[in-house]
């Protein structure tokens, strides 16, 4: 799976906040780093998150729920999800309203990692060759 590193996420967050408003700043760098690494955890040599959609859902969920940034956790979580889908040639179709509802649902606890994966799958428009 193609992924994004910590430095790229920090820069991405800075640009999102500059473009959409809010406060820049990191509340806990370890939580951000842990969110990015969580998808690649193993147990007895086996991936805990089996496929790309599982890994993307774990990263998205963790970025939003861990509150590693002072502000913009939902925005960065959703933006990173979209970037990771694109990097991995997974095309989805969605409306801005659906993205907002997804981010709010994750934040309020009504959507978990499995729900994120279901959301991704329900919005698939195909994989690029």
PDB file of C-alpha atoms in Angstrom:
ATOM      1  CA  UNK A   1       0.000   0.000   0.000  1.00  0.00           C
ATOM      2  CA  UNK A   2       1.208   3.478  -0.837  1.00  0.00           C
ATOM      3  CA  UNK A   3       1.006   5.740   2.195  1.00  0.00           C
ATOM      4  CA  UNK A   4       1.851   9.207   3.485  1.00  0.00           C
ATOM      5  CA  UNK A   5       4.523   9.999   6.061  1.00  0.00           C
ATOM      6  CA  UNK A   6       4.389  12.178   9.155  1.00  0.00           C
ATOM      7  CA  UNK A   7       6.080  15.197   7.568  1.00  0.00           C
ATOM      8  CA  UNK A   8       3.646  15.109   4.649  1.00  0.00           C
ATOM      9  CA  UNK A   9       0.643  14.935   6.987  1.00  0.00           C
ATOM     10  CA  UNK A  10       1.928  17.900   8.990  1.00  0.00           C
ATOM     11  CA  UNK A  11       2.370  19.961   5.814  1.00  0.00           C
ATOM     12  CA  UNK A  12      -1.016  18.817   4.500  1.00  0.00           C
ATOM     13  CA  UNK A  13      -2.675  19.863   7.775  1.00  0.00           C
ATOM     14  CA  UNK A  14      -0.989  23.271   7.685  1.00  0.00           C
ATOM     15  CA  UNK A  15      -2.238  23.882   4.149  1.00  0.00           C
ATOM     16  CA  UNK A  16      -5.770  22.738   4.981  1.00  0.00           C
ATOM     17  CA  UNK A  17      -5.988  25.068   7.980  1.00  0.00           C
ATOM     18  CA  UNK A  18      -4.557  27.976   5.967  1.00  0.00           C
ATOM     19  CA  UNK A  19      -7.147  27.363   3.235  1.00  0.00           C
ATOM     20  CA  UNK A  20     -10.208  26.670   5.404  1.00  0.00           C
ATOM     21  CA  UNK A  21      -9.509  28.453   8.690  1.00  0.00           C
ATOM     22  CA  UNK A  22      -8.938  27.359  12.230  1.00  0.00           C
ATOM     23  CA  UNK A  23      -5.883  26.969  14.386  1.00  0.00           C
ATOM     24  CA  UNK A  24      -2.599  25.486  13.312  1.00  0.00           C
ATOM     25  CA  UNK A  25      -0.716  23.437  15.828  1.00  0.00           C
ATOM     26  CA  UNK A  26       0.061  19.992  17.088  1.00  0.00           C
ATOM     27  CA  UNK A  27      -1.464  18.802  20.340  1.00  0.00           C
ATOM     28  CA  UNK A  28       0.354  15.454  20.432  1.00  0.00           C
ATOM     29  CA  UNK A  29       2.840  14.442  17.724  1.00  0.00           C
ATOM     30  CA  UNK A  30       2.929  10.861  19.018  1.00  0.00           C
ATOM     31  CA  UNK A  31      -0.803  10.468  18.432  1.00  0.00           C
ATOM     32  CA  UNK A  32      -0.457  11.633  14.839  1.00  0.00           C
ATOM     33  CA  UNK A  33       2.471   9.325  14.209  1.00  0.00           C
ATOM     34  CA  UNK A  34       0.659   6.440  15.898  1.00  0.00           C
ATOM     35  CA  UNK A  35      -2.405   7.075  13.723  1.00  0.00           C
ATOM     36  CA  UNK A  36      -0.318   6.700  10.577  1.00  0.00           C
ATOM     37  CA  UNK A  37       1.496   3.587  11.805  1.00  0.00           C
ATOM     38  CA  UNK A  38      -1.503   1.787  13.279  1.00  0.00           C
ATOM     39  CA  UNK A  39      -2.640   0.392   9.947  1.00  0.00           C
ATOM     40  CA  UNK A  40       0.614  -1.525   9.584  1.00  0.00           C
ATOM     41  CA  UNK A  41       0.548  -3.362  12.913  1.00  0.00           C
ATOM     42  CA  UNK A  42       1.065  -7.099  12.901  1.00  0.00           C
ATOM     43  CA  UNK A  43       0.470  -9.955  15.289  1.00  0.00           C
ATOM     44  CA  UNK A  44       2.511 -13.129  14.969  1.00  0.00           C
ATOM     45  CA  UNK A  45       3.675 -11.993  11.551  1.00  0.00           C
ATOM     46  CA  UNK A  46       0.188 -11.312  10.168  1.00  0.00           C
ATOM     47  CA  UNK A  47      -1.234  -7.898   9.307  1.00  0.00           C
ATOM     48  CA  UNK A  48      -4.000  -6.838  11.678  1.00  0.00           C
ATOM     49  CA  UNK A  49      -5.514  -4.792   8.851  1.00  0.00           C
ATOM     50  CA  UNK A  50      -5.708  -7.109   5.860  1.00  0.00           C
ATOM     51  CA  UNK A  51      -6.534  -5.012   2.831  1.00  0.00           C
ATOM     52  CA  UNK A  52      -5.941  -1.482   1.640  1.00  0.00           C
ATOM     53  CA  UNK A  53      -9.440  -0.310   2.570  1.00  0.00           C
ATOM     54  CA  UNK A  54      -8.966  -1.657   6.120  1.00  0.00           C
ATOM     55  CA  UNK A  55      -5.654   0.183   6.433  1.00  0.00           C
ATOM     56  CA  UNK A  56      -7.103   3.443   5.119  1.00  0.00           C
ATOM     57  CA  UNK A  57     -10.080   3.141   7.470  1.00  0.00           C
ATOM     58  CA  UNK A  58      -7.752   2.600  10.455  1.00  0.00           C
ATOM     59  CA  UNK A  59      -5.673   5.671   9.580  1.00  0.00           C
ATOM     60  CA  UNK A  60      -8.757   7.827   8.965  1.00  0.00           C
ATOM     61  CA  UNK A  61     -10.411   6.754  12.206  1.00  0.00           C
ATOM     62  CA  UNK A  62      -7.269   7.282  14.258  1.00  0.00           C
ATOM     63  CA  UNK A  63      -6.465  10.723  12.842  1.00  0.00           C
ATOM     64  CA  UNK A  64      -9.973  11.916  13.692  1.00  0.00           C
ATOM     65  CA  UNK A  65     -10.436  10.223  17.066  1.00  0.00           C
ATOM     66  CA  UNK A  66      -6.934  10.722  18.492  1.00  0.00           C
ATOM     67  CA  UNK A  67      -7.115  14.533  18.249  1.00  0.00           C
ATOM     68  CA  UNK A  68      -3.408  14.880  17.532  1.00  0.00           C
ATOM     69  CA  UNK A  69      -3.886  18.384  16.145  1.00  0.00           C
ATOM     70  CA  UNK A  70      -5.171  21.451  17.982  1.00  0.00           C
ATOM     71  CA  UNK A  71      -7.834  21.921  15.298  1.00  0.00           C
ATOM     72  CA  UNK A  72      -8.863  20.331  12.014  1.00  0.00           C
ATOM     73  CA  UNK A  73      -8.726  16.665  13.025  1.00  0.00           C
ATOM     74  CA  UNK A  74     -11.850  15.750  11.055  1.00  0.00           C
ATOM     75  CA  UNK A  75     -10.643  17.694   8.034  1.00  0.00           C
ATOM     76  CA  UNK A  76      -7.189  16.093   8.020  1.00  0.00           C
ATOM     77  CA  UNK A  77      -8.633  12.628   8.618  1.00  0.00           C
ATOM     78  CA  UNK A  78     -10.997  12.885   5.657  1.00  0.00           C
ATOM     79  CA  UNK A  79      -8.387  14.593   3.454  1.00  0.00           C
ATOM     80  CA  UNK A  80      -5.803  11.890   4.196  1.00  0.00           C
ATOM     81  CA  UNK A  81      -8.414   9.213   3.460  1.00  0.00           C
ATOM     82  CA  UNK A  82      -9.092  10.768   0.052  1.00  0.00           C
ATOM     83  CA  UNK A  83      -5.368  11.098  -0.669  1.00  0.00           C
ATOM     84  CA  UNK A  84      -4.643   7.492   0.318  1.00  0.00           C
ATOM     85  CA  UNK A  85      -7.505   6.241  -1.838  1.00  0.00           C
ATOM     86  CA  UNK A  86      -6.122   8.207  -4.771  1.00  0.00           C
ATOM     87  CA  UNK A  87      -2.527   7.067  -4.174  1.00  0.00           C
ATOM     88  CA  UNK A  88      -3.739   3.472  -4.175  1.00  0.00           C
ATOM     89  CA  UNK A  89      -5.847   3.868  -7.316  1.00  0.00           C
ATOM     90  CA  UNK A  90      -9.141   3.427  -5.503  1.00  0.00           C
ATOM     91  CA  UNK A  91     -11.686   5.743  -7.084  1.00  0.00           C
ATOM     92  CA  UNK A  92     -14.792   6.788  -5.225  1.00  0.00           C
ATOM     93  CA  UNK A  93     -17.708   9.082  -5.957  1.00  0.00           C
ATOM     94  CA  UNK A  94     -19.146  11.255  -3.202  1.00  0.00           C
ATOM     95  CA  UNK A  95     -20.685  14.595  -2.401  1.00  0.00           C
ATOM     96  CA  UNK A  96     -19.263  17.158  -0.017  1.00  0.00           C
ATOM     97  CA  UNK A  97     -22.273  16.548   2.210  1.00  0.00           C
ATOM     98  CA  UNK A  98     -21.395  12.834   2.397  1.00  0.00           C
ATOM     99  CA  UNK A  99     -17.801  13.652   3.364  1.00  0.00           C
ATOM    100  CA  UNK A 100     -18.988  16.023   6.081  1.00  0.00           C
ATOM    101  CA  UNK A 101     -21.426  13.429   7.426  1.00  0.00           C
ATOM    102  CA  UNK A 102     -18.660  10.804   7.424  1.00  0.00           C
ATOM    103  CA  UNK A 103     -16.273  13.047   9.365  1.00  0.00           C
ATOM    104  CA  UNK A 104     -18.935  14.057  11.881  1.00  0.00           C
ATOM    105  CA  UNK A 105     -20.066  10.443  12.303  1.00  0.00           C
ATOM    106  CA  UNK A 106     -16.535   9.298  13.051  1.00  0.00           C
ATOM    107  CA  UNK A 107     -16.043  12.142  15.508  1.00  0.00           C
ATOM    108  CA  UNK A 108     -19.285  11.487  17.388  1.00  0.00           C
ATOM    109  CA  UNK A 109     -18.673   7.737  17.528  1.00  0.00           C
ATOM    110  CA  UNK A 110     -21.553   6.644  15.309  1.00  0.00           C
ATOM    111  CA  UNK A 111     -19.130   5.428  12.591  1.00  0.00           C
ATOM    112  CA  UNK A 112     -16.263   3.098  13.468  1.00  0.00           C
ATOM    113  CA  UNK A 113     -13.467   1.651  11.325  1.00  0.00           C
ATOM    114  CA  UNK A 114     -15.743  -1.009   9.841  1.00  0.00           C
ATOM    115  CA  UNK A 115     -18.232   1.737   9.035  1.00  0.00           C
ATOM    116  CA  UNK A 116     -15.525   3.718   7.246  1.00  0.00           C
ATOM    117  CA  UNK A 117     -14.611   0.684   5.166  1.00  0.00           C
ATOM    118  CA  UNK A 118     -18.288   0.110   4.342  1.00  0.00           C
ATOM    119  CA  UNK A 119     -18.568   3.778   3.364  1.00  0.00           C
ATOM    120  CA  UNK A 120     -15.551   3.478   1.053  1.00  0.00           C
ATOM    121  CA  UNK A 121     -16.878   0.303  -0.567  1.00  0.00           C
ATOM    122  CA  UNK A 122     -20.344   1.783  -1.036  1.00  0.00           C
ATOM    123  CA  UNK A 123     -18.813   4.756  -2.858  1.00  0.00           C
ATOM    124  CA  UNK A 124     -16.455   2.831  -5.166  1.00  0.00           C
ATOM    125  CA  UNK A 125     -16.486   3.877  -8.776  1.00  0.00           C
ATOM    126  CA  UNK A 126     -13.764   1.460  -9.839  1.00  0.00           C
ATOM    127  CA  UNK A 127     -10.024   0.962  -9.634  1.00  0.00           C
ATOM    128  CA  UNK A 128      -7.667   2.561 -12.085  1.00  0.00           C
ATOM    129  CA  UNK A 129      -5.554   0.220 -14.155  1.00  0.00           C
TER     130      UNK A 129
END
